[in-house]
Amino acid sequence: MTVSDRPQAALRSQDGPRVGGTLRLRGPAPVHRLDPSASHQAPADQVIRLFARQLFGYAPAPDLRDWRAIAPAPDLATDVPSTYNTGMGARHTNYVVHLRRGVFWDTEPAREVTAHDVVRGLKRLANPLTRPAALPYFTSTIRGMAQYCEDYAAAIRRDDPTAEELAAFQNSHDIPGVLVLDDESLVIELVRPAIDFAAIMALPCASPAPVEYDAFLPGSPELHRNLRSNGPYRPVRLVPGRELRLEPNPVWRQESDPLRHRYLDGIEVAVEDAAPEHVAARVASGAADLPWGVRVAEPHGAEPADPGDGLGLSLDPYLVFNLRSPAAGGALADVRVRRALSYAIDKAAIADLYRRSGRGALVRTAGSVVPPGNDAHQELDLYATPGSRGDASRCRALLAEAGHGSGLRSPRSISTPAWTPRSRARTRPTWRRRASPSGSWRSTTTPATLSSGIRAGRRRASGTSRPRRGRRTGTRPTAGSSSSRCSSRATPATPRTAAATAVRRSTASSSGRSPRSRSRRGRPRRGTRPSGRCWRTPRSCPCCSSGRPSRACAARGFGARSRCPRSAMPTTSPASGSTRRTTRRTTPRSDGGGPNGGDQGARNA
Amino acid sequence: MTQSVKPGERSVPGPAATANGGSPRRLRDAPWESIRELFALDPTTTHLNTGTVGAMPYEVLDTMDRVTREWTGGLADVYKPSGYYEHRALIGRAFGVDQDEIVICHNATEGVARIIQGLDLHEGDEVVTTSHECYSVLSNFNLVRNRYGLTIKTLTMPTGYDVTADEIVELFEAAITPRTKVLAFAGITLFTGTMMPMRRLCELAQRHGLTTVIDGALLPGLVNLDMRALGADFIACSGSKFQCGPLGTGILYLRNKVFPEYNPLPLPTFWPVISTWYPMIGSPPPRTRTSVESDDTALYVQSAGSASIARGAALARACEIWDEIGRDRIERRAMELGDHARGRLVEAFGKESIFSPGEDPLLKSPLIAFNPFRDPEAAWNIKKFTAFTDRLEREHRIWIRWTEFDVPGSPHQHYAARVCTHLFNTREEIDQAIGIMARLGEEMS
C-alpha cells in the first residue's frame, strides 16, 4: 500500500504528520551503494541517515532559515562538546564525546552502539578501496588520521585485498587522535581548532560501524546485503542504480533518537530518468509522493533571490588550478598567467547554465572565494569584467606578456563539487585548503559562481520528518527530497562541463586553436562509469610522466580513475574531460569508481 | 529610617568571643581551632575546594542577612551606599591601596571582563597570555580580538613538580614582540595552582612598556597582598573564594596613581565601559603622573546603578575579620597546610603524579593538582576524574574538584584532581582525606 492509495482520513492524524503507508520517491538520482563509509554523495546520504546515525546531526526545522536548521545537534552523542559542558578544553583541540544509551544495532541479539563502533567507522573511512570524497576533511582535522590513511594504504598493497586483511589492519592499528575511554565515551583530538568539527562528524560517512562489517569488503554487494541499522529504518532491498526499499527497524526507539521520527511503513526509491517537470507532474498526479534527486519547487516560500533571506550562498562551482603543475612549462607559477585565466572565464555564462540546470534557486557570479554571509567575506572582484563575461583581449595581452603569445595549452584544473558542507563555508574564516591526505600540492581557487538553495552540503538529516501536507511538490527536508544535484543525465550539459567549455573557449580564442583540435590531440581513452557516463583515463600521468597511476598510489588518497596521486593532478576535469551520455548502462563496480565516483564523479564527468 | 552600616562601627561577638567567656576576642592570637569555629562549615564534610568557593564566617552571613533586612522596603537613597565608599577604603587598606583604586564588583569574571573591555587596544596590537587562564579571561580577550583585530598569543604553561619561576618568566619574555601591548596572567592558576611570579612578570612588562592584567581570583584572603607593590595595572579578584565573602562579590584593583618604585610607567588609558558617573559631557581630567590621584577612576567603574548593599557590607566584614586574624598569619597557615598536603600527596602518589610546582618556593600555593591513578595516561581520561571527585563527595563527604589543562608538547588534554587548603582546614582532616584518596585512586586504577 502506498501513501496515495490509502484513504485520506487514514493518512493524516488530526494535526500531525502522515502516518503509515510507503513514501514513494521518484526521480533521476541513482543510488549505487549505501555503505556509509564509502558514500559521500547526494541524495543517497539522505537515505543513509535513516539507518546509520552519526554522533551529531541536524534537527528537522520547519523553516530552513532558522539558524538551528544548520547547527549540529546531538544524535548518538549526548551533547555537542563545548567548553560549557566540559567536552572541550580551552585549546579547542580535544573533543570528549559521550554516547547516548539505548541505541541499538539491529543485530541478533540487538547490541548497543559503542564508542568502539564509532572508532571502527572512522577507521573504515581510511580503507584504500572506497575512500569517500570527504576524507580530506578528516585527514586534515583529526590528529594522526592522515598518517593512518597512508599506513593503511601501504599495508594493503594487493589490488584485491580480502575483508580479513582490511579488518586485521584496522583492528591492529589505531588512529592516534582517537581514544576510547570506555564503551560510552571517546576523545577525538584535532590537529588544530576546527569549529566545524561537529559538522564534519555529522557527515554520513562518519557513521559508526558494527563489528559485523569486518567480514565484508567496504562497498561490496555482500556488505550491502548485510547492512546493519541503528536508525528508524533499515534497507531491505537495493538494486544498485535502480531501486531501494527501507522498512522499519524493529529495535529503534524514539526515546533514544532526538532527531528522527518514524511515521511510515516503508520508503521506496525508484530511479526514473525524468526531467524535473516530469517528476513534478508525477508528484502532482499522485503517482509519486516526493521527487528524488531533482528540485521541483523552492524550499521555502520567501524570496529566494535574496541571499540574506536565510539559506545563504555557497561557492559552487569553482575551479582549482595546481600552481605546481609542470604543464605548459609551469605556466601557472606566473601570476600573469593566473590573471589571464581569470579574464578567460565567462562567469556569466557559467552562472546562466547553472541557473538553467535547476540546481540552485539563486546563482550569482563571484568575485572572491568567500561567499556573502561568511566570515572574511569582502565585496571585491579583483578581475572584474563587464557583465562578468570575461575579457579575451586582456587575457591575450597577459598571456603574451608572460611569453605565451601563441596560446597556452590546457592548464589542468579540478572542478569542485558542491559537497563542501555549507557550515564549513560559513564558519571558516578562510577557505579550507583541499589537499590529499599527504597534502602535497598548492592550489589557487578561481571562483565562478555563487549559488543558493538546499544542496548536498546543506541538506539536513531528516528523512523521517514530516512530509508536507498539501505541498507535495515541495522539497522539504524529507527522505531524499531536498537535493537536486545529480541530474546531469537529464540535462544536456552540467554547469561544470559548461564551465570547462567556457574556459576552453576563452583559452582557445586566446591561442587561436579550436577546442576540437586540441581534444583530438589529447584523444582520451574512455571508460564507462557506473552512471553510464564516461571518464577519461590517461595513458600516463601528465605530471610525472610515469605510467598510469597504480592502485597503490591511488590508494593514498585518490581513486585510480580520477586523479593522479603523485601530483594530485586531475585526470578528469571540466577542462579536459567531456560529458557524453552513453546508452550502455553497466553494473556498478563494487568500489563505485573511487572516491570521486558516484555523484561527485558524475559532476566531473 | 535605615542607614548603611559602616564597617567596624559595631562589635559583633562571634563564636570565638563566646568561647573566651564573652571577653573581647583577640583573633590575632587565637588558636586555629578557635578560628575554625568562626566558619559556617558542615562538620560532616571535608572542605578542600576553597579554590572554587570558600566557607563564609558566621559573622559574614549575619552581616549579609542583617543589612539585607535593614534595607528591604526602606525609602532611603540606595545610590550613595551603592558606591561602597567606606567598604572600598577598608578593603583598599587591607591590600595596600586607596579607595580610588578599589572597586567592589560581582566576581572576578565581571572584574576581568570590565578590565579587558576597557583597555585601549587597537587593530594589530598583541596580547600575551596563557592557555591556563580562566575561561572568562580567554573569552573576553577573544571578544576584543574579534572586535578590534588583535592578536592573542596564548602560551602553554609548563606543569609539574619541578617547574621554576625562571622557566615561566622566560616563556613570557620570548613571546613579547614590538606589537605586544598587554601581559595577562593569573596570580594563581586555577588548573594547576601555580603561584605565578607576579612581581617578576610585572617588572618584565614594565621593561617593555606593557600593561599588566592579573586575574587575581585566588589571591585575596590567601596571599598577604600589597597590590601596589606588585606593580600591576589591573588585578581582578574574587571575594568568595579564599576571602570567604558572599558569593557574587569581587574586588577590582585599578592603578590610579604612579609610584615609580613599583611601576614607573604612565597610567594606561582605560575606558570604564559600564558606568553611571563617567562624565556625561567632556572627558575626565588627565590621568595623574604622580602619586596623587587626579580623579576617582574606581568610582567610574563602581557606579553602575544600584548595588547589593548587603553583599558589599558582608565582603567588607570578611576582610575585617581577615585583618583581625592577620593576613600574614593566614597566608602562613594556608601555605603550611598546603605544604603538608603536598607532602602527603607525594607520599601517596609520587612526585611524577603532581602537576603543581613543588620545588620552587616562589611558585607553590595551597592548590595542588595531581593524578591519583597509577597509569599516567589516566590523566587524559576525564571520566576517571569526574568519577573520582564524585565518589569522594558521595561516599566520603570530601569536597575537591577536577581541573583540565594542556601540557606543553602533548596533544592530549590533561585532567587532574585538585585539593586546596585554607586556614580552617586541619592537618588531621587533610591526612584522612588524602588517605581516602589514595585508596580510592588505587581502587579505580
Short mmCIF file of N, CA and C in Angstrom, two decimals, chain A residues 317-411:
data_model
loop_
_atom_site.label_atom_id
_atom_site.label_comp_id
_atom_site.label_asym_id
_atom_site.label_seq_id
_atom_site.Cartn_x
_atom_site.Cartn_y
_atom_site.Cartn_z
N PRO A 317 29.89 26.43 -8.90
CA PRO A 317 31.17 25.72 -8.96
C PRO A 317 32.34 26.69 -8.89
N TYR A 318 33.49 26.14 -8.65
CA TYR A 318 34.71 26.92 -8.75
C TYR A 318 35.77 26.03 -9.37
N LEU A 319 36.82 26.62 -9.80
CA LEU A 319 37.87 25.87 -10.47
C LEU A 319 39.13 25.95 -9.63
N VAL A 320 39.81 24.84 -9.52
CA VAL A 320 41.04 24.81 -8.75
C VAL A 320 42.18 24.48 -9.69
N PHE A 321 43.21 25.26 -9.65
CA PHE A 321 44.37 25.04 -10.52
C PHE A 321 45.57 24.72 -9.65
N ASN A 322 46.33 23.77 -10.10
CA ASN A 322 47.53 23.37 -9.37
C ASN A 322 48.69 24.26 -9.79
N LEU A 323 49.10 25.10 -8.88
CA LEU A 323 50.17 26.05 -9.22
C LEU A 323 51.51 25.36 -9.39
N ARG A 324 51.59 24.15 -8.91
CA ARG A 324 52.86 23.43 -9.04
C ARG A 324 52.90 22.55 -10.29
N SER A 325 51.86 22.63 -11.05
CA SER A 325 51.83 21.78 -12.24
C SER A 325 52.96 22.16 -13.20
N PRO A 326 53.69 21.17 -13.68
CA PRO A 326 54.71 21.48 -14.67
C PRO A 326 54.14 21.63 -16.08
N ALA A 327 52.82 21.43 -16.20
CA ALA A 327 52.22 21.54 -17.52
C ALA A 327 52.50 22.92 -18.11
N ALA A 328 52.66 22.94 -19.42
CA ALA A 328 52.92 24.19 -20.15
C ALA A 328 54.10 24.94 -19.56
N GLY A 329 55.09 24.19 -19.20
CA GLY A 329 56.31 24.82 -18.68
C GLY A 329 56.11 25.48 -17.34
N GLY A 330 55.21 24.94 -16.59
CA GLY A 330 54.96 25.53 -15.27
C GLY A 330 54.34 26.92 -15.37
N ALA A 331 53.52 27.09 -16.39
CA ALA A 331 52.99 28.43 -16.66
C ALA A 331 52.20 29.01 -15.49
N LEU A 332 51.55 28.14 -14.75
CA LEU A 332 50.68 28.66 -13.70
C LEU A 332 51.44 29.27 -12.53
N ALA A 333 52.73 29.08 -12.52
CA ALA A 333 53.52 29.72 -11.47
C ALA A 333 53.62 31.23 -11.74
N ASP A 334 53.30 31.62 -12.93
CA ASP A 334 53.41 33.03 -13.31
C ASP A 334 52.08 33.73 -13.02
N VAL A 335 52.16 34.77 -12.22
CA VAL A 335 50.94 35.45 -11.81
C VAL A 335 50.19 36.02 -13.02
N ARG A 336 50.94 36.35 -14.07
CA ARG A 336 50.25 36.91 -15.25
C ARG A 336 49.37 35.85 -15.92
N VAL A 337 49.84 34.63 -15.90
CA VAL A 337 49.03 33.56 -16.48
C VAL A 337 47.78 33.34 -15.64
N ARG A 338 47.96 33.42 -14.35
CA ARG A 338 46.79 33.22 -13.49
C ARG A 338 45.78 34.35 -13.68
N ARG A 339 46.30 35.55 -13.84
CA ARG A 339 45.37 36.65 -14.11
C ARG A 339 44.68 36.45 -15.46
N ALA A 340 45.46 35.99 -16.40
CA ALA A 340 44.87 35.74 -17.72
C ALA A 340 43.74 34.73 -17.61
N LEU A 341 43.95 33.72 -16.77
CA LEU A 341 42.90 32.72 -16.56
C LEU A 341 41.63 33.36 -16.00
N SER A 342 41.84 34.27 -15.08
CA SER A 342 40.68 34.94 -14.50
C SER A 342 39.89 35.69 -15.57
N TYR A 343 40.63 36.33 -16.46
CA TYR A 343 39.93 37.06 -17.53
C TYR A 343 39.36 36.12 -18.59
N ALA A 344 39.85 34.90 -18.61
CA ALA A 344 39.41 33.97 -19.66
C ALA A 344 38.03 33.39 -19.38
N ILE A 345 37.61 33.49 -18.16
CA ILE A 345 36.39 32.76 -17.77
C ILE A 345 35.15 33.63 -17.92
N ASP A 346 34.19 33.11 -18.63
CA ASP A 346 32.90 33.78 -18.78
C ASP A 346 32.00 33.32 -17.64
N LYS A 347 32.10 34.01 -16.54
CA LYS A 347 31.35 33.59 -15.36
C LYS A 347 29.85 33.72 -15.59
N ALA A 348 29.47 34.70 -16.31
CA ALA A 348 28.04 34.89 -16.55
C ALA A 348 27.46 33.70 -17.30
N ALA A 349 28.23 33.17 -18.25
CA ALA A 349 27.74 32.01 -18.99
C ALA A 349 27.61 30.81 -18.08
N ILE A 350 28.59 30.65 -17.22
CA ILE A 350 28.52 29.53 -16.28
C ILE A 350 27.31 29.68 -15.37
N ALA A 351 27.14 30.90 -14.87
CA ALA A 351 26.02 31.14 -13.97
C ALA A 351 24.70 30.86 -14.68
N ASP A 352 24.65 31.26 -15.94
CA ASP A 352 23.41 31.07 -16.68
C ASP A 352 23.10 29.58 -16.85
N LEU A 353 24.13 28.84 -17.21
CA LEU A 353 23.93 27.40 -17.37
C LEU A 353 23.56 26.75 -16.04
N TYR A 354 24.22 27.20 -15.04
CA TYR A 354 23.95 26.62 -13.73
C TYR A 354 22.52 26.92 -13.30
N ARG A 355 22.14 28.14 -13.59
CA ARG A 355 20.78 28.55 -13.24
C ARG A 355 19.77 27.70 -13.99
N ARG A 356 20.04 27.51 -15.26
CA ARG A 356 19.09 26.77 -16.08
C ARG A 356 19.05 25.28 -15.74
N SER A 357 20.12 24.83 -15.09
CA SER A 357 20.15 23.41 -14.75
C SER A 357 19.16 23.08 -13.65
N GLY A 358 18.64 24.11 -13.01
CA GLY A 358 17.68 23.86 -11.93
C GLY A 358 18.34 23.47 -10.64
N ARG A 359 19.61 23.68 -10.53
CA ARG A 359 20.31 23.23 -9.33
C ARG A 359 20.19 24.22 -8.17
N GLY A 360 20.12 25.48 -8.51
CA GLY A 360 20.10 26.43 -7.42
C GLY A 360 19.03 27.47 -7.64
N ALA A 361 18.48 27.95 -6.53
CA ALA A 361 17.44 28.95 -6.67
C ALA A 361 18.04 30.28 -7.10
N LEU A 362 19.22 30.55 -6.64
CA LEU A 362 19.85 31.82 -6.93
C LEU A 362 21.28 31.54 -7.35
N VAL A 363 21.68 32.13 -8.44
CA VAL A 363 23.06 31.97 -8.89
C VAL A 363 23.62 33.35 -9.19
N ARG A 364 24.73 33.64 -8.60
CA ARG A 364 25.41 34.91 -8.84
C ARG A 364 26.84 34.64 -9.23
N THR A 365 27.39 35.52 -10.01
CA THR A 365 28.82 35.37 -10.28
C THR A 365 29.59 35.81 -9.04
N ALA A 366 30.76 35.24 -8.87
CA ALA A 366 31.54 35.50 -7.66
C ALA A 366 32.82 36.23 -8.01
N GLY A 367 33.21 37.15 -7.15
CA GLY A 367 34.46 37.86 -7.35
C GLY A 367 35.52 37.47 -6.35
N SER A 368 35.12 36.72 -5.33
CA SER A 368 36.08 36.26 -4.33
C SER A 368 35.60 34.92 -3.81
N VAL A 369 36.48 34.25 -3.10
CA VAL A 369 36.17 32.86 -2.76
C VAL A 369 35.23 32.73 -1.57
N VAL A 370 35.14 33.74 -0.74
CA VAL A 370 34.30 33.60 0.45
C VAL A 370 32.94 34.22 0.16
N PRO A 371 31.90 33.43 0.19
CA PRO A 371 30.58 33.94 -0.17
C PRO A 371 30.04 34.93 0.85
N PRO A 372 29.10 35.76 0.44
CA PRO A 372 28.46 36.68 1.39
C PRO A 372 27.83 35.91 2.54
N GLY A 373 27.85 36.53 3.69
CA GLY A 373 27.28 35.89 4.86
C GLY A 373 28.26 35.05 5.62
N ASN A 374 29.49 34.96 5.12
CA ASN A 374 30.51 34.19 5.82
C ASN A 374 31.55 35.13 6.41
N ASP A 375 32.24 34.63 7.41
CA ASP A 375 33.36 35.38 7.95
C ASP A 375 34.33 35.65 6.81
N ALA A 376 34.95 36.79 6.84
CA ALA A 376 36.02 37.13 5.90
C ALA A 376 35.51 37.46 4.50
N HIS A 377 34.19 37.50 4.33
CA HIS A 377 33.72 37.90 3.01
C HIS A 377 33.99 39.38 2.78
N GLN A 378 34.44 39.69 1.60
CA GLN A 378 34.60 41.09 1.20
C GLN A 378 33.99 41.26 -0.18
N GLU A 379 33.36 42.39 -0.35
CA GLU A 379 32.78 42.67 -1.66
C GLU A 379 33.89 43.14 -2.57
N LEU A 380 34.57 42.22 -3.17
CA LEU A 380 35.63 42.63 -4.09
C LEU A 380 35.66 41.68 -5.29
N ASP A 381 36.14 42.22 -6.37
CA ASP A 381 36.31 41.44 -7.58
C ASP A 381 37.53 42.01 -8.28
N LEU A 382 38.66 41.42 -8.00
CA LEU A 382 39.93 41.99 -8.47
C LEU A 382 40.05 41.94 -9.99
N TYR A 383 39.37 41.03 -10.59
CA TYR A 383 39.49 40.90 -12.04
C TYR A 383 38.11 41.01 -12.69
N ALA A 384 37.43 42.06 -12.30
CA ALA A 384 36.07 42.26 -12.80
C ALA A 384 36.10 42.55 -14.29
N THR A 385 35.08 42.07 -14.94
CA THR A 385 34.91 42.37 -16.36
C THR A 385 33.46 42.76 -16.57
N PRO A 386 33.18 43.51 -17.61
CA PRO A 386 31.79 43.94 -17.83
C PRO A 386 30.86 42.75 -17.92
N GLY A 387 29.85 42.80 -17.08
CA GLY A 387 28.86 41.72 -17.08
C GLY A 387 29.42 40.38 -16.68
N SER A 388 30.60 40.38 -16.11
CA SER A 388 31.28 39.12 -15.73
C SER A 388 31.42 38.18 -16.91
N ARG A 389 31.61 38.78 -18.10
CA ARG A 389 31.68 37.98 -19.31
C ARG A 389 33.10 37.57 -19.66
N GLY A 390 34.08 37.99 -18.87
CA GLY A 390 35.47 37.72 -19.23
C GLY A 390 35.98 38.79 -20.19
N ASP A 391 37.26 38.79 -20.38
CA ASP A 391 37.85 39.80 -21.25
C ASP A 391 38.96 39.13 -22.06
N ALA A 392 38.60 38.70 -23.26
CA ALA A 392 39.54 37.93 -24.06
C ALA A 392 40.77 38.75 -24.43
N SER A 393 40.58 40.04 -24.67
CA SER A 393 41.73 40.84 -25.10
C SER A 393 42.74 40.99 -23.97
N ARG A 394 42.24 41.22 -22.76
CA ARG A 394 43.17 41.33 -21.64
C ARG A 394 43.84 39.99 -21.36
N CYS A 395 43.07 38.94 -21.54
CA CYS A 395 43.63 37.60 -21.37
C CYS A 395 44.78 37.39 -22.35
N ARG A 396 44.52 37.73 -23.61
CA ARG A 396 45.56 37.55 -24.63
C ARG A 396 46.78 38.39 -24.30
N ALA A 397 46.51 39.62 -23.86
CA ALA A 397 47.63 40.52 -23.58
C ALA A 397 48.49 39.99 -22.44
N LEU A 398 47.84 39.49 -21.42
CA LEU A 398 48.59 38.97 -20.28
C LEU A 398 49.38 37.71 -20.66
N LEU A 399 48.75 36.88 -21.47
CA LEU A 399 49.46 35.68 -21.91
C LEU A 399 50.67 36.04 -22.75
N ALA A 400 50.48 37.04 -23.62
CA ALA A 400 51.61 37.47 -24.45
C ALA A 400 52.72 38.02 -23.58
N GLU A 401 52.33 38.80 -22.60
CA GLU A 401 53.31 39.38 -21.69
C GLU A 401 54.08 38.30 -20.95
N ALA A 402 53.39 37.21 -20.67
CA ALA A 402 54.03 36.11 -19.94
C ALA A 402 54.78 35.16 -20.86
N GLY A 403 54.82 35.49 -22.13
CA GLY A 403 55.57 34.65 -23.07
C GLY A 403 54.77 33.53 -23.66
N HIS A 404 53.46 33.66 -23.59
CA HIS A 404 52.60 32.63 -24.17
C HIS A 404 51.71 33.25 -25.25
N GLY A 405 52.30 34.08 -26.06
CA GLY A 405 51.52 34.78 -27.06
C GLY A 405 50.86 33.87 -28.07
N SER A 406 51.44 32.71 -28.24
CA SER A 406 50.83 31.80 -29.20
C SER A 406 49.80 30.90 -28.54
N GLY A 407 49.53 31.15 -27.35
CA GLY A 407 48.48 30.38 -26.68
C GLY A 407 49.05 29.49 -25.59
N LEU A 408 48.17 29.01 -24.78
CA LEU A 408 48.58 28.18 -23.64
C LEU A 408 47.79 26.90 -23.70
N ARG A 409 48.48 25.81 -23.55
CA ARG A 409 47.79 24.54 -23.69
C ARG A 409 47.24 24.07 -22.37
N SER A 410 45.98 24.00 -22.37
CA SER A 410 45.23 23.29 -21.34
C SER A 410 45.85 23.23 -19.95
N PRO A 411 45.87 24.33 -19.25
CA PRO A 411 46.27 24.21 -17.85
C PRO A 411 45.24 23.38 -17.10
#
